[in-house]
Amino acid sequence: MFKRLHLKLTAYMGLILIFFMFFIATGIYNFTRMIFDDGTKEIMKSEAVRIHAYRNASMTTSIFEDRSFYQSLNTNVILMGKERLDACYVIYNENADRVHIEGGSTWVADNLKTLADLSLEEKSDSYVKKKIGNFNYRIYTKYFNDTEESSVVQVYVSTINEDILWSFLRTVLFIFGLTGMVALLCISYILTGQAIKPVKKTWVKQKQFVADASHELRTPLTVIQTNLDVVLSDDEGTVEENDVWLDNAYSETRVMAKLIDHLLILAKADANNEKLDMMEFSISEIVENVCGSMIVIANNKNIDFQMNIEEDLIIKADYDKIRRLIVILIDNAIKYTEKGSIKVSLFTEKNKKILIVEDTGIGISEKDINRIFDRFYRADKARHREGGTGLGLSIAKWIAESHRYILTVESTINVGTKFTLKM
């Protein structure tokens, strides 16, 4: 299922990347051409104006007929500006007669004469691209309306070099775009796999959670049903005579109620519906009260219960949840300690309040310690039915994280376990 989802997400990402790369490449290409076209148009217009200005400033009858004038015109005008334009030009008078042609063939000029005629007729400029023979040309036809006579200067340039440039640019963009797309698809496949991992992990944990919850609920239900069957089969027995069976059933309902309560807490935590009721209170008092109620249970198991609690430590947190967390940690220590000792310490260190609950119980193996906060996980299967639900430490971890506290565990088999809460 997740393999197919991985491939689908990569495919969707690939389509987005193809569209994105195409958009970028097309945008670069078209924008570059637009800038180039506009720049070339302005340069050609500037050349036409310069040619016309130079002609008017230098023109006399003798010079106008002198071929050397046009040679100097071509050399000087083209080099006057900062840009160097390798262009040809044709000058027409108001009767559309060709006055001069420079730098190009007469055949090309003849094919462009209709543009000059149109410019004189409409008294306007034009800028076009036109294919003549096997080559494309840019042609700028500039109309001048002088006091004495009108004229047209037509500047044109072959696009063969820029056609090679645009072809090269298209090839480069295609190759780089294709290479980039393949590289991005590979990266997308890797990153999509990383993104799916938490989903896959959550799905597996959820599946295991449902299976474990079903198992945990089935066990007390089976016990309840068995004991009630015994009671119902005894038609002549009194309530007192069946007290042991009814007591067993009642005990299991309490286990179920506790399990369901824990499940509801975790469900609200997963849905982010559990709000924290923040207030300032003395955590020293809470730890003392919880220890006071738990010490009786510890004494019944011949456990040495020690307390080292610093007075009047104030925190701002959710009172009920912090109390529940402390109860879970101390109850867990008592549950898995036999005739040993438990020590509860509360103190301040480097502006942090620290609670430590340590015992000399059976401990947790190294391979299990990383999963001790998982739901329904019990490190020692032999203690599976110690009256717990396997959810207590998961709830404790959630309470700590919701307050941005740090809850850690250290343990050694047959030596003991140490839980540390840093607030």
Short mmCIF file of C-alpha atoms in Angstrom, two decimals:
data_model
loop_
_atom_site.label_atom_id
_atom_site.label_comp_id
_atom_site.label_asym_id
_atom_site.label_seq_id
_atom_site.Cartn_x
_atom_site.Cartn_y
_atom_site.Cartn_z
CA MET A 1 0.00 0.00 0.00
CA PHE A 2 2.71 2.45 0.98
CA LYS A 3 4.88 1.47 -1.99
CA ARG A 4 2.03 2.39 -4.33
CA LEU A 5 1.42 5.62 -2.40
CA HIS A 6 5.14 6.41 -2.65
CA LEU A 7 5.11 5.98 -6.42
CA LYS A 8 1.89 7.99 -6.81
CA LEU A 9 3.26 10.90 -4.80
CA THR A 10 6.48 10.81 -6.81
CA ALA A 11 4.47 10.77 -10.06
CA TYR A 12 2.34 13.71 -8.95
CA MET A 13 5.47 15.58 -7.89
CA GLY A 14 7.03 14.71 -11.25
CA LEU A 15 4.12 16.27 -13.14
CA ILE A 16 4.41 19.40 -11.03
CA LEU A 17 8.16 19.52 -11.65
CA ILE A 18 7.71 19.05 -15.42
CA PHE A 19 5.21 21.89 -15.52
CA PHE A 20 7.43 24.05 -13.32
CA MET A 21 10.60 23.38 -15.35
CA PHE A 22 8.71 24.01 -18.61
CA PHE A 23 7.32 27.25 -17.21
CA ILE A 24 10.75 28.41 -16.03
CA ALA A 25 12.55 27.44 -19.27
CA THR A 26 9.85 29.01 -21.44
CA GLY A 27 9.86 32.13 -19.30
CA ILE A 28 13.65 32.49 -19.52
CA TYR A 29 13.64 31.95 -23.27
CA ASN A 30 10.76 34.31 -24.05
CA PHE A 31 11.93 36.99 -21.63
CA THR A 32 15.44 36.89 -23.10
CA ARG A 33 14.08 37.17 -26.64
CA MET A 34 11.77 40.00 -25.65
CA ILE A 35 14.62 41.96 -24.06
CA PHE A 36 16.86 41.26 -27.05
CA ASP A 37 14.15 42.29 -29.56
CA ASP A 38 13.41 45.51 -27.71
CA GLY A 39 17.08 46.34 -27.39
CA THR A 40 17.80 45.61 -31.06
CA LYS A 41 14.80 47.69 -32.12
CA GLU A 42 16.02 50.69 -30.11
CA ILE A 43 19.55 50.35 -31.48
CA MET A 44 18.29 50.15 -35.07
CA LYS A 45 16.05 53.16 -34.49
CA SER A 46 18.99 55.04 -33.02
CA GLU A 47 21.13 54.13 -36.05
CA ALA A 48 18.45 55.40 -38.42
CA VAL A 49 18.22 58.70 -36.52
CA ARG A 50 21.99 59.09 -36.51
CA ILE A 51 22.27 58.40 -40.22
CA HIS A 52 19.56 60.96 -40.95
CA ALA A 53 21.12 63.55 -38.64
CA TYR A 54 24.56 63.09 -40.11
CA ARG A 55 23.16 63.35 -43.64
CA ASN A 56 21.31 66.60 -42.92
CA ALA A 57 24.29 68.14 -41.17
CA SER A 58 26.76 67.35 -43.97
CA MET A 59 24.62 67.39 -47.10
CA THR A 60 25.43 69.78 -49.96
CA THR A 61 24.86 69.22 -53.63
CA SER A 62 28.45 68.28 -54.30
CA ILE A 63 28.74 66.11 -51.23
CA PHE A 64 25.38 64.48 -51.83
CA GLU A 65 26.63 63.17 -55.15
CA ASP A 66 30.01 62.17 -53.74
CA ARG A 67 30.40 58.42 -53.05
CA SER A 68 33.05 59.10 -50.40
CA PHE A 69 30.40 60.88 -48.31
CA TYR A 70 28.37 57.70 -47.92
CA GLN A 71 31.46 55.69 -47.10
CA SER A 72 32.35 58.11 -44.31
CA LEU A 73 28.68 58.11 -43.24
CA ASN A 74 28.69 54.33 -42.86
CA THR A 75 31.99 54.27 -40.99
CA ASN A 76 31.31 57.17 -38.63
CA VAL A 77 27.64 56.70 -37.80
CA ILE A 78 27.87 53.04 -36.94
CA LEU A 79 30.71 53.73 -34.52
CA MET A 80 29.22 56.87 -32.93
CA GLY A 81 27.26 55.07 -30.22
CA LYS A 82 28.33 52.77 -27.46
CA GLU A 83 26.77 49.79 -29.24
CA ARG A 84 28.31 48.43 -32.43
CA LEU A 85 25.61 47.43 -34.92
CA ASP A 86 26.74 45.46 -37.96
CA ALA A 87 23.84 46.61 -40.14
CA CYS A 88 23.05 47.69 -43.68
CA TYR A 89 20.94 50.68 -44.64
CA VAL A 90 19.08 52.27 -47.51
CA ILE A 91 18.05 55.92 -47.88
CA TYR A 92 14.94 56.94 -49.86
CA ASN A 93 13.76 60.44 -50.78
CA GLU A 94 10.18 61.68 -50.66
CA ASN A 95 9.48 60.17 -54.12
CA ALA A 96 10.53 56.72 -52.87
CA ASP A 97 13.65 56.88 -55.01
CA ARG A 98 16.64 55.11 -53.60
CA VAL A 99 19.23 57.74 -52.76
CA HIS A 100 21.83 55.40 -51.34
CA ILE A 101 22.38 51.78 -50.33
CA GLU A 102 25.21 50.66 -48.09
CA GLY A 103 26.40 47.28 -46.80
CA GLY A 104 23.87 45.04 -48.53
CA SER A 105 22.92 43.68 -51.92
CA THR A 106 20.55 45.48 -54.26
CA TRP A 107 18.41 42.35 -54.45
CA VAL A 108 17.74 42.42 -50.70
CA ALA A 109 17.02 46.16 -50.83
CA ASP A 110 14.53 45.60 -53.65
CA ASN A 111 12.64 43.10 -51.51
CA LEU A 112 12.42 45.66 -48.72
CA LYS A 113 11.28 48.60 -50.84
CA THR A 114 7.59 47.90 -50.21
CA LEU A 115 8.19 48.66 -46.54
CA ALA A 116 9.74 52.02 -47.46
CA ASP A 117 6.80 52.83 -49.78
CA LEU A 118 4.36 51.97 -47.00
CA SER A 119 6.27 54.14 -44.54
CA LEU A 120 6.16 57.14 -46.91
CA GLU A 121 2.48 56.55 -47.61
CA GLU A 122 1.42 56.19 -43.98
CA LYS A 123 4.09 58.59 -42.67
CA SER A 124 4.98 56.17 -39.91
CA ASP A 125 7.78 53.90 -38.75
CA SER A 126 7.79 50.12 -38.91
CA TYR A 127 9.80 47.32 -37.35
CA VAL A 128 9.38 43.86 -38.80
CA LYS A 129 11.11 40.53 -39.35
CA LYS A 130 11.05 39.16 -42.86
CA LYS A 131 12.50 36.16 -44.62
CA ILE A 132 14.26 36.95 -47.86
CA GLY A 133 15.62 33.95 -49.69
CA ASN A 134 17.11 31.60 -47.14
CA PHE A 135 17.79 34.23 -44.47
CA ASN A 136 15.72 36.17 -41.97
CA TYR A 137 16.19 39.92 -41.50
CA ARG A 138 15.23 42.53 -38.95
CA ILE A 139 14.14 45.72 -40.72
CA TYR A 140 13.57 49.08 -39.11
CA THR A 141 12.06 51.66 -41.46
CA LYS A 142 12.21 55.20 -40.07
CA TYR A 143 10.14 58.01 -41.60
CA PHE A 144 11.46 61.59 -41.38
CA ASN A 145 9.29 64.62 -42.14
CA ASP A 146 11.76 67.47 -42.66
CA THR A 147 10.90 71.07 -43.57
CA GLU A 148 12.24 70.81 -47.09
CA GLU A 149 11.50 67.18 -47.94
CA SER A 150 10.47 63.85 -46.42
CA SER A 151 12.75 60.85 -46.44
CA VAL A 152 13.04 57.29 -45.19
CA VAL A 153 16.06 55.55 -43.69
CA GLN A 154 15.79 51.79 -43.70
CA VAL A 155 18.18 49.83 -41.47
CA TYR A 156 18.28 46.06 -41.76
CA VAL A 157 20.41 43.27 -40.36
CA SER A 158 20.58 39.51 -40.95
CA THR A 159 19.47 37.32 -38.02
CA ILE A 160 21.63 34.34 -38.94
CA ASN A 161 23.90 34.78 -35.93
CA GLU A 162 21.11 35.31 -33.46
CA ASP A 163 19.19 32.35 -34.92
CA ILE A 164 22.19 30.21 -34.04
CA LEU A 165 22.20 31.79 -30.58
CA TRP A 166 18.48 31.08 -30.00
CA SER A 167 18.89 27.52 -31.22
CA PHE A 168 21.79 27.04 -28.83
CA LEU A 169 19.82 28.60 -25.96
CA ARG A 170 16.84 26.28 -26.63
CA THR A 171 19.15 23.27 -26.65
CA VAL A 172 20.86 24.33 -23.43
CA LEU A 173 17.54 24.98 -21.68
CA PHE A 174 16.17 21.64 -22.86
CA ILE A 175 19.24 19.69 -21.72
CA PHE A 176 19.50 21.47 -18.40
CA GLY A 177 15.74 21.26 -17.90
CA LEU A 178 15.70 17.53 -18.65
CA THR A 179 18.73 16.88 -16.46
CA GLY A 180 17.32 19.02 -13.67
CA MET A 181 13.95 17.30 -13.92
CA VAL A 182 15.53 13.84 -13.63
CA ALA A 183 17.63 14.98 -10.67
CA LEU A 184 14.61 16.56 -9.00
CA LEU A 185 12.55 13.40 -9.58
CA CYS A 186 15.24 11.36 -7.84
CA ILE A 187 15.35 13.84 -4.98
CA SER A 188 11.55 13.88 -4.90
CA TYR A 189 11.47 10.07 -4.68
CA ILE A 190 13.88 10.14 -1.75
CA LEU A 191 12.16 13.00 0.08
CA THR A 192 8.69 11.53 -0.55
CA GLY A 193 9.91 8.31 1.00
CA GLN A 194 11.14 10.24 4.02
CA ALA A 195 7.81 12.09 4.24
CA ILE A 196 5.85 8.84 4.15
CA LYS A 197 7.88 7.23 6.93
CA PRO A 198 6.05 9.01 9.80
CA VAL A 199 2.70 8.18 8.16
CA LYS A 200 3.71 4.55 7.74
CA LYS A 201 5.01 4.42 11.30
CA THR A 202 1.80 5.97 12.63
CA TRP A 203 -0.33 3.57 10.60
CA VAL A 204 1.59 0.55 11.93
CA LYS A 205 1.38 1.87 15.49
CA GLN A 206 -2.35 2.55 15.07
CA LYS A 207 -2.91 -0.95 13.74
CA GLN A 208 -0.97 -2.42 16.64
CA PHE A 209 -2.81 -0.12 19.04
CA VAL A 210 -6.21 -1.37 17.88
CA ALA A 211 -5.06 -4.99 18.13
CA ASP A 212 -3.63 -4.46 21.62
CA ALA A 213 -6.71 -2.56 22.81
CA SER A 214 -8.95 -5.35 21.55
CA HIS A 215 -6.81 -7.91 23.37
CA GLU A 216 -6.77 -5.89 26.60
CA LEU A 217 -10.54 -5.50 26.55
CA ARG A 218 -11.20 -9.14 25.65
CA THR A 219 -9.32 -10.49 28.68
CA PRO A 220 -11.42 -8.79 31.42
CA LEU A 221 -14.60 -9.45 29.44
CA THR A 222 -13.74 -13.14 29.35
CA VAL A 223 -13.11 -13.16 33.11
CA ILE A 224 -16.38 -11.32 33.78
CA GLN A 225 -18.35 -13.67 31.54
CA THR A 226 -16.78 -16.78 33.12
CA ASN A 227 -17.49 -15.67 36.67
CA LEU A 228 -21.06 -14.62 35.85
CA ASP A 229 -21.66 -17.95 34.13
CA VAL A 230 -20.66 -19.68 37.36
CA VAL A 231 -23.06 -17.49 39.33
CA LEU A 232 -25.91 -18.04 36.87
CA SER A 233 -25.38 -21.81 36.86
CA ASP A 234 -25.83 -21.94 40.66
CA ASP A 235 -29.61 -21.67 40.86
CA GLU A 236 -29.80 -22.33 44.59
CA GLY A 237 -26.79 -20.30 45.73
CA THR A 238 -27.16 -17.01 47.58
CA VAL A 239 -25.31 -13.77 46.85
CA GLU A 240 -23.03 -14.44 49.85
CA GLU A 241 -22.18 -17.91 48.54
CA ASN A 242 -21.24 -16.47 45.12
CA ASP A 243 -19.43 -13.49 46.55
CA VAL A 244 -16.02 -14.60 45.27
CA TRP A 245 -17.27 -14.88 41.66
CA LEU A 246 -19.05 -11.53 41.80
CA ASP A 247 -15.98 -9.91 43.35
CA ASN A 248 -13.83 -11.24 40.51
CA ALA A 249 -16.24 -9.82 37.93
CA TYR A 250 -16.35 -6.48 39.74
CA SER A 251 -12.53 -6.28 39.86
CA GLU A 252 -12.34 -6.81 36.12
CA THR A 253 -14.88 -4.05 35.46
CA ARG A 254 -12.57 -1.69 37.34
CA VAL A 255 -9.69 -2.80 35.13
CA MET A 256 -11.83 -2.12 32.05
CA ALA A 257 -12.90 1.28 33.35
CA LYS A 258 -9.27 2.23 33.95
CA LEU A 259 -8.28 1.04 30.48
CA ILE A 260 -11.12 2.95 28.82
CA ASP A 261 -10.20 6.08 30.80
CA HIS A 262 -6.61 5.84 29.55
CA LEU A 263 -7.76 5.23 25.98
CA LEU A 264 -9.94 8.34 26.08
CA ILE A 265 -7.02 10.44 27.35
CA LEU A 266 -4.76 9.24 24.55
CA ALA A 267 -7.52 9.69 21.96
CA LYS A 268 -7.94 13.32 23.01
CA ALA A 269 -4.18 13.76 22.96
CA ASP A 270 -3.98 12.42 19.39
CA ALA A 271 -6.78 14.74 18.30
CA ASN A 272 -5.21 17.73 20.11
CA ASN A 273 -8.51 18.22 21.91
CA GLU A 274 -7.06 18.04 25.42
CA LYS A 275 -6.47 21.58 26.63
CA LEU A 276 -4.08 22.46 29.42
CA ASP A 277 -5.54 24.34 32.39
CA MET A 278 -2.44 26.32 33.33
CA MET A 279 -2.04 27.68 36.85
CA GLU A 280 0.67 28.30 39.42
CA PHE A 281 0.93 25.81 42.28
CA SER A 282 3.44 24.11 44.55
CA ILE A 283 4.71 20.90 43.00
CA SER A 284 6.36 20.13 46.34
CA GLU A 285 2.90 19.72 47.91
CA ILE A 286 1.70 17.45 45.09
CA VAL A 287 4.73 15.17 45.36
CA GLU A 288 4.33 14.99 49.16
CA ASN A 289 0.60 14.18 48.88
CA VAL A 290 1.12 11.48 46.27
CA CYS A 291 3.98 9.95 48.23
CA GLY A 292 1.81 10.01 51.36
CA SER A 293 -0.90 7.98 49.66
CA MET A 294 1.54 5.61 47.95
CA ILE A 295 3.73 4.87 50.97
CA VAL A 296 1.04 2.61 52.45
CA ILE A 297 1.14 0.39 49.33
CA ALA A 298 4.94 0.34 49.46
CA ASN A 299 4.96 -0.68 53.12
CA ASN A 300 2.58 -3.56 52.39
CA LYS A 301 5.21 -4.88 49.95
CA ASN A 302 8.03 -4.32 52.46
CA ILE A 303 9.53 -1.59 50.24
CA ASP A 304 11.71 1.08 51.82
CA PHE A 305 10.14 4.36 50.65
CA GLN A 306 12.44 7.41 50.84
CA MET A 307 11.64 11.05 50.10
CA ASN A 308 13.93 14.00 49.48
CA ILE A 309 11.61 16.88 48.56
CA GLU A 310 12.66 20.52 48.41
CA GLU A 311 10.01 22.77 49.90
CA ASP A 312 7.91 25.42 48.12
CA LEU A 313 8.87 24.76 44.50
CA ILE A 314 6.35 26.63 42.34
CA ILE A 315 5.58 25.77 38.70
CA LYS A 316 2.98 26.90 36.18
CA ALA A 317 1.27 23.87 34.66
CA ASP A 318 -1.94 21.81 34.50
CA TYR A 319 -2.47 20.67 38.10
CA ASP A 320 -4.48 17.50 37.38
CA LYS A 321 -2.18 16.27 34.62
CA ILE A 322 1.02 16.87 36.59
CA ARG A 323 -0.49 14.98 39.54
CA ARG A 324 -1.45 12.10 37.22
CA LEU A 325 2.10 12.01 35.83
CA ILE A 326 3.61 11.81 39.32
CA VAL A 327 1.15 9.08 40.32
CA ILE A 328 2.05 7.05 37.22
CA LEU A 329 5.80 7.25 37.88
CA ILE A 330 5.57 6.33 41.59
CA ASP A 331 2.93 3.64 41.00
CA ASN A 332 5.11 2.14 38.27
CA ALA A 333 8.09 2.04 40.66
CA ILE A 334 6.07 0.30 43.40
CA LYS A 335 4.50 -2.15 40.97
CA TYR A 336 7.79 -3.53 39.72
CA THR A 337 9.82 -3.49 42.96
CA GLU A 338 9.84 -6.43 45.37
CA LYS A 339 11.32 -5.88 48.86
CA GLY A 340 13.68 -3.22 47.63
CA SER A 341 13.67 0.54 47.93
CA ILE A 342 12.15 3.53 46.17
CA LYS A 343 13.46 7.06 46.36
CA VAL A 344 11.54 10.16 45.24
CA SER A 345 13.58 13.34 44.90
CA LEU A 346 12.48 16.87 43.99
CA PHE A 347 15.02 19.69 43.76
CA THR A 348 16.18 22.69 41.72
CA GLU A 349 19.24 22.57 39.52
CA LYS A 350 20.32 25.37 37.15
CA ASN A 351 16.89 27.06 37.32
CA LYS A 352 15.14 23.79 36.46
CA LYS A 353 12.83 21.82 38.73
CA ILE A 354 13.79 18.14 38.60
CA LEU A 355 11.76 15.16 39.80
CA ILE A 356 13.51 11.79 40.08
CA VAL A 357 11.75 8.52 40.85
CA GLU A 358 14.20 5.62 41.20
CA ASP A 359 13.73 2.06 42.37
CA THR A 360 15.69 -1.15 42.86
CA GLY A 361 13.17 -3.23 40.94
CA ILE A 362 13.49 -5.73 38.11
CA GLY A 363 14.71 -3.09 35.64
CA ILE A 364 14.32 -2.83 31.87
CA SER A 365 16.54 -4.44 29.25
CA GLU A 366 18.53 -2.28 26.84
CA LYS A 367 16.55 -3.50 23.82
CA ASP A 368 13.24 -2.56 25.49
CA ILE A 369 14.13 0.79 27.00
CA ASN A 370 13.54 2.72 23.74
CA ARG A 371 9.98 1.35 23.58
CA ILE A 372 9.02 1.73 27.21
CA PHE A 373 6.81 4.74 26.39
CA ASP A 374 4.99 2.96 23.54
CA ARG A 375 1.33 2.19 24.08
CA PHE A 376 0.53 -1.26 25.49
CA TYR A 377 4.21 -2.12 25.49
CA ARG A 378 5.52 -4.07 28.45
CA ALA A 379 9.21 -4.79 28.59
CA ASP A 380 8.82 -7.89 30.73
CA LYS A 381 6.03 -10.19 29.52
CA ALA A 382 6.10 -11.92 32.92
CA ARG A 383 4.61 -8.78 34.47
CA HIS A 384 1.88 -8.53 31.85
CA ARG A 385 -0.94 -8.73 34.33
CA GLU A 386 0.33 -6.52 37.13
CA GLY A 387 -2.96 -4.66 37.17
CA GLY A 388 -1.79 -2.06 34.65
CA THR A 389 -3.03 -1.25 31.18
CA GLY A 390 0.30 -0.68 29.45
CA LEU A 391 -0.73 2.91 28.80
CA GLY A 392 0.47 4.68 31.94
CA LEU A 393 3.95 5.59 30.74
CA SER A 394 2.56 6.64 27.34
CA ILE A 395 0.25 9.06 29.15
CA ALA A 396 3.12 10.28 31.34
CA LYS A 397 5.24 10.94 28.27
CA TRP A 398 2.39 12.83 26.58
CA ILE A 399 1.78 14.97 29.68
CA ALA A 400 5.48 15.85 29.86
CA GLU A 401 5.71 16.73 26.17
CA SER A 402 2.50 18.78 26.24
CA HIS A 403 4.14 20.92 28.96
CA ARG A 404 7.44 20.93 27.04
CA TYR A 405 9.07 19.02 29.88
CA ILE A 406 11.66 16.29 29.36
CA LEU A 407 10.95 12.78 30.69
CA THR A 408 13.80 10.28 30.43
CA VAL A 409 14.46 6.77 31.75
CA GLU A 410 17.61 4.90 32.76
CA SER A 411 17.51 1.25 33.74
CA THR A 412 19.58 -1.88 34.31
CA ILE A 413 18.18 -5.39 34.58
CA ASN A 414 17.90 -6.59 38.21
CA VAL A 415 19.45 -3.32 39.41
CA GLY A 416 16.67 -0.80 39.06
CA THR A 417 15.06 1.97 37.06
CA LYS A 418 15.35 5.76 37.25
CA PHE A 419 12.78 8.18 35.72
CA THR A 420 13.83 11.83 35.49
CA LEU A 421 11.39 14.68 34.79
CA LYS A 422 13.03 18.03 33.98
CA MET A 423 10.67 21.01 34.22
#
